[in-house]
GROMACS .gro file of C-alpha atoms in nm:
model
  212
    1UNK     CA    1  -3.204   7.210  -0.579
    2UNK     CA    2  -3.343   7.510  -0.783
    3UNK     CA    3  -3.710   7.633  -0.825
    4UNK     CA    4  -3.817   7.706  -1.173
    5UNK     CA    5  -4.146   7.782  -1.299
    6UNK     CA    6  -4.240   7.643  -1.706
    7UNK     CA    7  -4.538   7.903  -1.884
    8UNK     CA    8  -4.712   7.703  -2.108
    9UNK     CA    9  -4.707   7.365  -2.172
   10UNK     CA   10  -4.672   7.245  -2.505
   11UNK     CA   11  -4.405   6.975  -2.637
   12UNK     CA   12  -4.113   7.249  -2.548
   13UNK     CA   13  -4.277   7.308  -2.229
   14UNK     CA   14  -4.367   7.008  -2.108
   15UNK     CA   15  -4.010   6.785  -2.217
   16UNK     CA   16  -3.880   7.065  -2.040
   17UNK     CA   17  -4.038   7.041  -1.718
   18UNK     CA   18  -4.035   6.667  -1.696
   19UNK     CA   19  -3.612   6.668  -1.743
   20UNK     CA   20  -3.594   6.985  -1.509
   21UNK     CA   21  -3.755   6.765  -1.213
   22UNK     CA   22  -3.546   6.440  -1.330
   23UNK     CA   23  -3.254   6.645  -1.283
   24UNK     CA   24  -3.366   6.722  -0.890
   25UNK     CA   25  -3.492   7.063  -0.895
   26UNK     CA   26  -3.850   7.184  -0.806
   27UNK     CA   27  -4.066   7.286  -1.084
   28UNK     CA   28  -4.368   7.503  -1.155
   29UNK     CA   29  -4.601   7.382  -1.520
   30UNK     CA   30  -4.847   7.620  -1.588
   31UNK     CA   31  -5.094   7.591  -1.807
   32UNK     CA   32  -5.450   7.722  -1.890
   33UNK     CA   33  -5.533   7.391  -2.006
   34UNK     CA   34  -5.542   7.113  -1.774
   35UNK     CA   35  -5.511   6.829  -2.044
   36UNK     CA   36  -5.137   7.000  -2.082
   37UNK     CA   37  -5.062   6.951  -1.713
   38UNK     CA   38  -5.232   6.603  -1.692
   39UNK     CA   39  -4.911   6.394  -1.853
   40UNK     CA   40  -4.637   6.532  -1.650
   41UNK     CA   41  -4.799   6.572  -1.329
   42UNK     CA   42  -4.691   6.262  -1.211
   43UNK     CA   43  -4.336   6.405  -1.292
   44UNK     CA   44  -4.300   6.759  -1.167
   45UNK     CA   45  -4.327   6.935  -0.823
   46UNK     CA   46  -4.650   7.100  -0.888
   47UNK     CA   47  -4.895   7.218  -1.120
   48UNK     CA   48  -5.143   7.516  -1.169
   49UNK     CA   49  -5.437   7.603  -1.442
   50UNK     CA   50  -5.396   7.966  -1.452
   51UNK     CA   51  -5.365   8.191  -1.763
   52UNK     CA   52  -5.040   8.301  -1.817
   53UNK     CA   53  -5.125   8.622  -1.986
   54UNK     CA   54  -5.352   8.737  -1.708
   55UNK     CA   55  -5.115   8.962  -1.477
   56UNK     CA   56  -5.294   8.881  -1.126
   57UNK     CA   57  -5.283   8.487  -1.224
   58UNK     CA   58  -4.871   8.503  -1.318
   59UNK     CA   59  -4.840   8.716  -0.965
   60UNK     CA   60  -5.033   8.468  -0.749
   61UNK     CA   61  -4.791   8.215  -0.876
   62UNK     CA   62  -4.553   8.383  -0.688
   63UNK     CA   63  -4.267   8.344  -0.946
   64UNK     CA   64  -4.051   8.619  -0.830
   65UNK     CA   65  -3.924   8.365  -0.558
   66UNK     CA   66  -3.841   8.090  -0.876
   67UNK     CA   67  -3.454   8.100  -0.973
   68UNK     CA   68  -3.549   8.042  -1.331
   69UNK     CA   69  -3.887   8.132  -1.526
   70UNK     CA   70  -3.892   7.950  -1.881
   71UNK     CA   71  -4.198   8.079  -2.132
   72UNK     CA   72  -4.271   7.754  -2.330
   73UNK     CA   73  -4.538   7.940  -2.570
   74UNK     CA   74  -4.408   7.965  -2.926
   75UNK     CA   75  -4.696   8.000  -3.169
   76UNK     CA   76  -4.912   8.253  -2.994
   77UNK     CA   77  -4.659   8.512  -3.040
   78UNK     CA   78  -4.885   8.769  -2.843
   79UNK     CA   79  -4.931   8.597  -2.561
   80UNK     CA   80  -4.604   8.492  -2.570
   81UNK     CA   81  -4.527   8.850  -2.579
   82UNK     CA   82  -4.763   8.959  -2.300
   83UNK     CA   83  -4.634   8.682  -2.058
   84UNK     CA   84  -4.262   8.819  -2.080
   85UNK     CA   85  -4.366   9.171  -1.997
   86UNK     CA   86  -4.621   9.067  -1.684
   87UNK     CA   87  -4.256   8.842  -1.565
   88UNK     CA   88  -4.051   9.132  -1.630
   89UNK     CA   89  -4.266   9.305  -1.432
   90UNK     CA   90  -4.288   9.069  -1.131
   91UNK     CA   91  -3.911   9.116  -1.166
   92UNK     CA   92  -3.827   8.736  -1.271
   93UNK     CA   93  -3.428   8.673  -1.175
   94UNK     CA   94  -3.360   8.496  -1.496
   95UNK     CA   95  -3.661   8.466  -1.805
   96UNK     CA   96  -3.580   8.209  -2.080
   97UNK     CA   97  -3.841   8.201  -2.349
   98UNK     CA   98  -3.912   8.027  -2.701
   99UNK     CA   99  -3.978   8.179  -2.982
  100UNK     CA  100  -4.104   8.060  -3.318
  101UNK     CA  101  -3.961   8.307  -3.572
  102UNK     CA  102  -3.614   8.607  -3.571
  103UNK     CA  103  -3.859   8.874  -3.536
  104UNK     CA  104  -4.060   8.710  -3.222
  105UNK     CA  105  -3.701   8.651  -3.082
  106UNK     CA  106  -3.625   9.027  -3.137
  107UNK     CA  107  -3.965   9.106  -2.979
  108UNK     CA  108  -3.865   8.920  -2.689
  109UNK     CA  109  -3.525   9.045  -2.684
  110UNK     CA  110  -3.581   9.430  -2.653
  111UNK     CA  111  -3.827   9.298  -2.376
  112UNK     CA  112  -3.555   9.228  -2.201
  113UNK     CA  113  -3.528   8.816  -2.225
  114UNK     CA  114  -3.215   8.678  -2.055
  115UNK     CA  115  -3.210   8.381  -2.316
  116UNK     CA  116  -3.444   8.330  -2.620
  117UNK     CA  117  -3.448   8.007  -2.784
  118UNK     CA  118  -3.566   7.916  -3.148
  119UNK     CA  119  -3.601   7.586  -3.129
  120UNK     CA  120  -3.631   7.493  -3.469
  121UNK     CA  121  -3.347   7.695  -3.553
  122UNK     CA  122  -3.089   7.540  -3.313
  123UNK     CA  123  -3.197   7.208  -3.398
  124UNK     CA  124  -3.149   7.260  -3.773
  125UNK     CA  125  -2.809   7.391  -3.730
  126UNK     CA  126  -2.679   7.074  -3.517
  127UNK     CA  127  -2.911   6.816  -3.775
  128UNK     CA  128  -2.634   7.028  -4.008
  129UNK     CA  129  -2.347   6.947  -3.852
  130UNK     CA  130  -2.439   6.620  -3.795
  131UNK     CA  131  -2.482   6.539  -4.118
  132UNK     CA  132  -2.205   6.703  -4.258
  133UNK     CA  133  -1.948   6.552  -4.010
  134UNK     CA  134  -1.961   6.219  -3.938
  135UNK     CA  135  -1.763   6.172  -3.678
  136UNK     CA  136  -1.921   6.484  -3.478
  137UNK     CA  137  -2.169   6.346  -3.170
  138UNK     CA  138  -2.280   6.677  -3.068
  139UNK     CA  139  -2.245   7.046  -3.143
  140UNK     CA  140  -2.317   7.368  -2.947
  141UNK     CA  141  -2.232   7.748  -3.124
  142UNK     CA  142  -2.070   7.945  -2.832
  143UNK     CA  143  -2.081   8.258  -3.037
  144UNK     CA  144  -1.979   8.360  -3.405
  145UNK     CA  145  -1.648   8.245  -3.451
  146UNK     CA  146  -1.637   7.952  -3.124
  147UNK     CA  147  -1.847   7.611  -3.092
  148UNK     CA  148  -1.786   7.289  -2.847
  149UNK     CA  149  -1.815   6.993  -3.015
  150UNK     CA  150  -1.810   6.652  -2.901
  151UNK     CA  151  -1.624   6.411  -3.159
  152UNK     CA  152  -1.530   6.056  -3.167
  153UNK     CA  153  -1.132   5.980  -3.109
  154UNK     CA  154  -0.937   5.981  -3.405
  155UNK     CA  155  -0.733   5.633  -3.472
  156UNK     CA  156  -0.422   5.869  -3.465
  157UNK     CA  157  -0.510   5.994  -3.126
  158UNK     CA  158  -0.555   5.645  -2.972
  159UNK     CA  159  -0.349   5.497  -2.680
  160UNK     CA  160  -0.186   5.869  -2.696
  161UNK     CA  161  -0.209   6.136  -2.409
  162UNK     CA  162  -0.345   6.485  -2.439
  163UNK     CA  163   0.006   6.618  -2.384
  164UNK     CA  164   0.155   6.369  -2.650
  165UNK     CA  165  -0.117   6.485  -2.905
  166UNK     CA  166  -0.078   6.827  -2.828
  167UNK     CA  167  -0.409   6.911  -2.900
  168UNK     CA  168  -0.415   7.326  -2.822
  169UNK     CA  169  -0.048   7.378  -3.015
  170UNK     CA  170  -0.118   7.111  -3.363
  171UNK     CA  171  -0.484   7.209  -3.359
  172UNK     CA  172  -0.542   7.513  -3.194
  173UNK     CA  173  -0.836   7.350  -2.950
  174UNK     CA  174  -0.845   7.251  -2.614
  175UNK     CA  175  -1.007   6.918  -2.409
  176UNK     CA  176  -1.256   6.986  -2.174
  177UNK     CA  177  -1.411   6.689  -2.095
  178UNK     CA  178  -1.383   6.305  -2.211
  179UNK     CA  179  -1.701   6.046  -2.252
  180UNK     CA  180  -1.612   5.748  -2.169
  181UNK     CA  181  -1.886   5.499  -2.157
  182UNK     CA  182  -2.101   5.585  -1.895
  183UNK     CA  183  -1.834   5.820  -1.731
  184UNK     CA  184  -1.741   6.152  -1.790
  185UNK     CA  185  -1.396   6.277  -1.684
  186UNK     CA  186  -1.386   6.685  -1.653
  187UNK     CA  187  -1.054   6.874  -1.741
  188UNK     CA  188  -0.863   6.557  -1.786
  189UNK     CA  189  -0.484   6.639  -1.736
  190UNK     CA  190  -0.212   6.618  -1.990
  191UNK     CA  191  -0.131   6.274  -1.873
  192UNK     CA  192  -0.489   6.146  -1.978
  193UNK     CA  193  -0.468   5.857  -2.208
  194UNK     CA  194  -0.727   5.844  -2.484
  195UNK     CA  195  -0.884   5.491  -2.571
  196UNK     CA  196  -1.044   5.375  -2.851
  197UNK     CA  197  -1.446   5.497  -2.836
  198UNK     CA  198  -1.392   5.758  -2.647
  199UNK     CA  199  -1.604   6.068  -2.693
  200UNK     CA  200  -1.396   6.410  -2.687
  201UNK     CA  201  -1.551   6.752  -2.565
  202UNK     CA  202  -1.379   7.017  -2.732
  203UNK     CA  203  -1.393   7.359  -2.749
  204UNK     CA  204  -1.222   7.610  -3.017
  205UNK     CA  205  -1.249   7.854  -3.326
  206UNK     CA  206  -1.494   7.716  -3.589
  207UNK     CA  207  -1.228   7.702  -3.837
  208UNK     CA  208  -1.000   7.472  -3.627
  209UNK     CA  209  -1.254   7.241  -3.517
  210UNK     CA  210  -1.376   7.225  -3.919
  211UNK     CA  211  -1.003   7.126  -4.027
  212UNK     CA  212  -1.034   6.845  -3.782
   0.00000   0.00000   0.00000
């Protein structure tokens, strides 16, 4: 179990708390207004009113000890701002924070932000690929030129093992993982057999994965 601490609690913040403590760890919401905290504090470890922009407030939280601080404010781009320099500050281990626009990213960035996230932005680009490919069930960008995707098993690729497809030498990918109802194998060896329905995590260059 890790400790994390969520700064401000809208949507972002609080769907992120809530699925932090689902997933067993001990979490922090934070909010100056207490009709953010009052849905999820059923769901979370604890809660605190306190105003994340006020530096004696984020220290009394004590959230040097947290393994993970996440900044869920994304339209006040000041406070937003101000909050990542009083956690820098307290010396936060690892600082996640949303922003709402490139330039509030790059704000947050030269701050010194382990991970930004714009929201909107990575949602779009998935929606995208989505769209675009059919047969695609989820997409992540590793970098500029590398993605995972998860894809539905080809017909061709039924009843076939990994090896016998030859996934990494005809298509230049590699399997790391196979959905398979409710179960899902990691690394599955070149003996794995695919079935029909299964889901196939993938990882590779952008233009291999778009030939497929």
């Amino acid at each position: 179990m890790k400790k994390y601490a969520v700064l401000g609690l809208g949507r972002f913040g609080q769907n992120l708390a809530v699925e932090l403590a689902n997933m067993g760890n001990e979490v922090l919401a934070v909010d100056i207004n207490e009709e953010h905290l009052v849905p999820i504090q059923d769901y979370v470890t604890h809660v605190a009113i306190a105003d994340v922009v006020d530096e004696d407030a984020v220290r009394e939280l004590g959230i040097e000890e947290f393994d993970g601080v996440i900044i869920g404010i994304g339209n006040d781009i000041q406070s937003s701002i101000m909050c990542a320099i009083i956690c820098k500050d307290c010396n936060v281990s690892s600082l996640w924070a949303k922003a709402s626009s490139e330039l509030h990213a790059k704000a947050l960035r030269k701050i010194g932000v382990d991970r930004v996230v714009l929201v909107e932005k990575e949602m779009g680009v998935r929606i995208a690929h989505h769209i675009a490919n059919n047969n695609i069930v989820d997409y992540i960008a590793l970098s500029s030129d590398h993605q995972m995707v998860e894809i539905e098993a080809k017909p061709e690729w039924v009843n076939k093992t990994i090896s016998g497809v030859n996934f990494r030498t005809k298509y230049g990918i590699n399997i790391i993982g196979v959905r398979r109802n409710e179960e899902f194998i990691v690394s599955p060896q070149a003996d794995f057999s695919i079935n029909e329905g299964d889901i196939l995590c993938i990882i590779g260059k952008n233009i291999a994965i778009d030939k497929i």
